[in-house]
Amino acid sequence: MAQSAITPVTVAVSPPAVAKLPVRAVAPWAAFFGVLMLVLLYFVGTEQGALSVFSGESVHEWVHDGRHLLGFPCH
C-alpha cells in the first residue's frame, strides 16, 4: 500500500469572544416584560370574572381558548 506523504495540519481555533451585557442595560427591559406578562396573565385568568375591569363579554371571547389552554376554568 502506498503511504501518503502529506500530513494533516491542525490549527488551534479559539472560541469567539462573547460580549457581556451589563445588568443595567437589561433590567428595564426585564421589568417591562415582567409587568407585560402579569397584565396578560390577568386578562387571560381573571378578566370577565369576579374582578372584571371591563363590562361585557368581549375580553372573555378574545382570550377564551388561551384560558382553556392554560387551565383556567371559565364556564
Coordinates of N, CA, C and O in Angstrom, one line a residue:
M1 N 0.8 -1.2 0.0 CA 0.0 0.0 0.0 C 0.9 1.2 0.0 O 1.9 1.3 0.6
A2 N 0.4 2.2 -0.6 CA 1.1 3.5 -0.7 C 0.8 4.3 0.5 O -0.3 4.4 1.0
Q3 N 1.8 5.0 1.0 CA 1.7 5.9 2.1 C 1.6 7.3 1.6 O 2.3 7.7 0.7
S4 N 0.8 8.1 2.3 CA 0.7 9.5 1.9 C 1.8 10.3 2.5 O 2.1 10.1 3.7
A5 N 2.4 11.2 1.8 CA 3.5 12.0 2.3 C 3.0 13.3 2.9 O 3.7 14.0 3.4
I6 N 1.7 13.5 2.8 CA 1.1 14.8 3.3 C 0.6 14.5 4.7 O -0.2 13.6 4.9
T7 N 1.0 15.3 5.6 CA 0.5 15.1 7.0 C -0.6 16.2 7.2 O -0.5 17.3 6.7
P8 N -1.6 15.8 7.9 CA -2.7 16.8 8.2 C -2.2 17.9 9.1 O -1.4 17.7 10.0
V9 N -2.7 19.1 8.9 CA -2.3 20.3 9.6 C -3.4 20.6 10.6 O -4.6 20.7 10.2
T10 N -3.1 20.7 11.9 CA -4.1 21.0 12.9 C -3.9 22.5 13.3 O -2.8 23.0 13.5
V11 N -5.0 23.2 13.3 CA -5.0 24.6 13.6 C -5.8 24.8 14.9 O -6.9 24.4 15.0
A12 N -5.2 25.4 15.9 CA -5.9 25.7 17.1 C -6.8 26.9 16.9 O -6.3 28.0 16.6
V13 N -8.1 26.7 17.1 CA -9.0 27.8 16.9 C -9.6 28.1 18.3 O -10.2 27.2 19.0
S14 N -9.5 29.4 18.7 CA -10.1 29.8 19.9 C -11.6 30.1 19.7 O -12.0 30.6 18.7
P15 N -12.4 29.9 20.7 CA -13.8 30.2 20.6 C -14.0 31.7 20.5 O -13.2 32.5 21.0
P16 N -15.1 32.2 19.8 CA -15.3 33.6 19.6 C -15.5 34.3 21.0 O -16.1 33.7 21.9
A17 N -15.1 35.5 21.1 CA -15.4 36.2 22.3 C -16.8 36.5 22.5 O -17.5 36.9 21.5
V18 N -17.4 36.4 23.7 CA -18.8 36.6 24.0 C -18.9 38.0 24.7 O -18.2 38.2 25.7
A19 N -19.7 38.8 24.1 CA -19.9 40.2 24.7 C -20.8 40.0 25.9 O -21.8 39.4 25.9
K20 N -20.4 40.6 27.0 CA -21.2 40.6 28.2 C -22.2 41.7 28.3 O -21.8 42.9 28.0
L21 N -23.4 41.5 28.5 CA -24.4 42.5 28.6 C -24.5 43.0 30.1 O -24.6 42.2 31.0
P22 N -24.4 44.3 30.2 CA -24.5 44.8 31.6 C -25.9 44.7 32.2 O -26.8 44.8 31.4
V23 N -26.0 44.4 33.4 CA -27.3 44.2 34.1 C -28.1 45.5 34.0 O -29.3 45.5 33.8
R24 N -27.5 46.7 34.1 CA -28.2 47.9 34.0 C -28.9 48.1 32.6 O -29.9 48.8 32.5
A25 N -28.4 47.5 31.6 CA -29.0 47.6 30.3 C -30.2 46.6 30.1 O -31.1 46.9 29.4
V26 N -30.1 45.5 30.8 CA -31.2 44.5 30.7 C -32.3 44.7 31.7 O -33.4 44.4 31.4
A27 N -32.0 45.2 32.8 CA -33.0 45.3 33.9 C -34.3 46.1 33.5 O -35.4 45.6 33.8
P28 N -34.2 47.2 32.9 CA -35.5 47.9 32.5 C -36.4 47.0 31.5 O -37.6 47.0 31.7
W29 N -35.7 46.4 30.6 CA -36.5 45.5 29.7 C -37.0 44.3 30.4 O -38.2 43.9 30.1
A30 N -36.3 43.7 31.3 CA -36.8 42.6 32.1 C -38.0 43.0 32.9 O -39.0 42.3 33.0
A31 N -38.0 44.2 33.5 CA -39.1 44.7 34.3 C -40.3 45.0 33.4 O -41.4 44.6 33.8
F32 N -40.1 45.6 32.2 CA -41.2 45.8 31.3 C -41.9 44.6 30.9 O -43.1 44.5 30.9
F33 N -41.1 43.6 30.5 CA -41.7 42.3 30.0 C -42.3 41.5 31.2 O -43.3 40.8 31.0
G34 N -41.8 41.7 32.4 CA -42.4 41.0 33.5 C -43.8 41.6 33.8 O -44.7 40.9 34.1
V35 N -43.9 43.0 33.8 CA -45.2 43.6 34.0 C -46.1 43.3 32.9 O -47.3 43.0 33.1
L36 N -45.6 43.2 31.6 CA -46.5 42.9 30.5 C -47.0 41.5 30.6 O -48.2 41.2 30.4
M37 N -46.2 40.5 31.1 CA -46.7 39.2 31.3 C -47.7 39.1 32.4 O -48.7 38.3 32.3
L38 N -47.5 39.9 33.5 CA -48.5 39.9 34.5 C -49.9 40.4 34.1 O -50.9 39.9 34.4
V39 N -49.8 41.5 33.2 CA -51.1 42.0 32.7 C -51.8 41.0 31.8 O -53.0 40.8 31.9
L40 N -51.0 40.3 30.9 CA -51.6 39.3 30.1 C -52.1 38.2 30.9 O -53.2 37.6 30.6
L41 N -51.4 37.8 31.9 CA -51.9 36.7 32.8 C -53.2 37.1 33.5 O -54.2 36.3 33.6
Y42 N -53.3 38.4 33.9 CA -54.6 38.9 34.5 C -55.7 38.8 33.5 O -56.8 38.3 33.8
F43 N -55.5 39.2 32.2 CA -56.6 39.2 31.3 C -57.0 37.8 30.9 O -58.2 37.6 30.7
V44 N -56.1 36.9 30.8 CA -56.4 35.5 30.5 C -57.1 34.8 31.6 O -58.0 34.1 31.5
G45 N -56.6 35.1 32.8 CA -57.0 34.3 34.0 C -58.2 34.9 34.7 O -59.1 34.1 35.1
T46 N -58.4 36.2 34.9 CA -59.5 36.7 35.7 C -60.4 37.7 35.1 O -61.4 38.0 35.7
E47 N -60.0 38.2 34.0 CA -60.9 39.3 33.4 C -62.2 38.6 33.0 O -62.3 37.5 32.5
Q48 N -63.3 39.4 33.1 CA -64.7 39.0 32.9 C -65.1 38.0 33.9 O -66.1 37.3 33.7
G49 N -64.5 38.0 35.0 CA -64.9 37.2 36.2 C -65.4 38.1 37.3 O -66.0 39.1 37.1
A50 N -65.0 37.7 38.5 CA -65.5 38.4 39.7 C -64.8 39.8 39.8 O -65.3 40.7 40.3
L51 N -63.6 39.9 39.3 CA -62.8 41.1 39.4 C -62.7 41.8 38.0 O -61.6 42.4 37.7
S52 N -63.7 41.8 37.2 CA -63.6 42.3 35.9 C -63.5 43.9 35.9 O -64.1 44.6 36.7
V53 N -62.6 44.3 35.0 CA -62.4 45.8 34.8 C -63.3 46.3 33.7 O -63.8 47.4 33.8
F54 N -63.5 45.5 32.7 CA -64.4 45.9 31.6 C -65.7 45.2 31.6 O -65.8 44.0 32.0
S55 N -66.8 45.9 31.3 CA -68.1 45.2 31.2 C -68.3 44.5 29.9 O -67.6 44.8 28.9
G56 N -69.2 43.5 29.9 CA -69.4 42.8 28.7 C -68.6 41.5 28.6 O -67.9 41.1 29.5
E57 N -68.7 40.8 27.5 CA -68.1 39.5 27.3 C -67.0 39.6 26.2 O -66.4 38.6 25.8
S58 N -66.6 40.8 25.7 CA -65.7 40.9 24.6 C -64.3 40.4 25.0 O -63.6 39.6 24.2
V59 N -63.7 40.8 26.1 CA -62.4 40.3 26.5 C -62.4 38.8 26.8 O -61.5 38.1 26.4
H60 N -63.5 38.3 27.4 CA -63.6 36.8 27.6 C -63.5 36.1 26.3 O -62.9 35.0 26.2
E61 N -64.2 36.6 25.3 CA -64.2 35.9 24.0 C -62.9 35.9 23.3 O -62.5 35.0 22.6
W62 N -62.1 37.0 23.5 CA -60.8 37.1 22.8 C -59.8 36.2 23.5 O -58.9 35.7 22.8
V63 N -59.9 35.9 24.8 CA -58.9 35.1 25.4 C -59.5 33.7 25.8 O -58.8 33.0 26.6
H64 N -60.6 33.3 25.3 CA -61.3 32.1 25.7 C -60.4 30.8 25.5 O -60.3 30.0 26.4
D65 N -59.8 30.7 24.3 CA -59.0 29.5 24.0 C -57.8 29.5 24.8 O -57.3 28.4 25.3
G66 N -57.1 30.6 25.0 CA -55.9 30.7 25.8 C -56.2 30.4 27.3 O -55.4 29.8 28.0
R67 N -57.4 30.8 27.7 CA -57.8 30.4 29.1 C -57.9 28.9 29.3 O -57.4 28.4 30.3
H68 N -58.5 28.2 28.4 CA -58.6 26.8 28.4 C -57.2 26.1 28.3 O -56.9 25.1 29.0
L69 N -56.4 26.7 27.4 CA -55.1 26.1 27.2 C -54.2 26.2 28.5 O -53.5 25.3 28.8
L70 N -54.4 27.3 29.2 CA -53.6 27.4 30.5 C -54.3 26.8 31.7 O -53.7 26.8 32.8
G71 N -55.5 26.2 31.5 CA -56.1 25.5 32.6 C -57.0 26.4 33.5 O -57.4 25.9 34.6
F72 N -57.4 27.6 33.1 CA -58.3 28.4 33.8 C -59.7 28.0 33.5 O -60.1 27.9 32.4
P73 N -60.5 27.7 34.5 CA -61.9 27.4 34.2 C -62.7 28.7 33.9 O -62.4 29.8 34.4
C74 N -63.6 28.7 33.0 CA -64.3 29.9 32.7 C -65.8 29.6 32.5 O -66.6 30.6 32.4
H75 N -66.3 28.4 32.4 CA -67.7 28.1 32.4 C -68.0 26.7 32.8 O -67.2 25.9 33.0

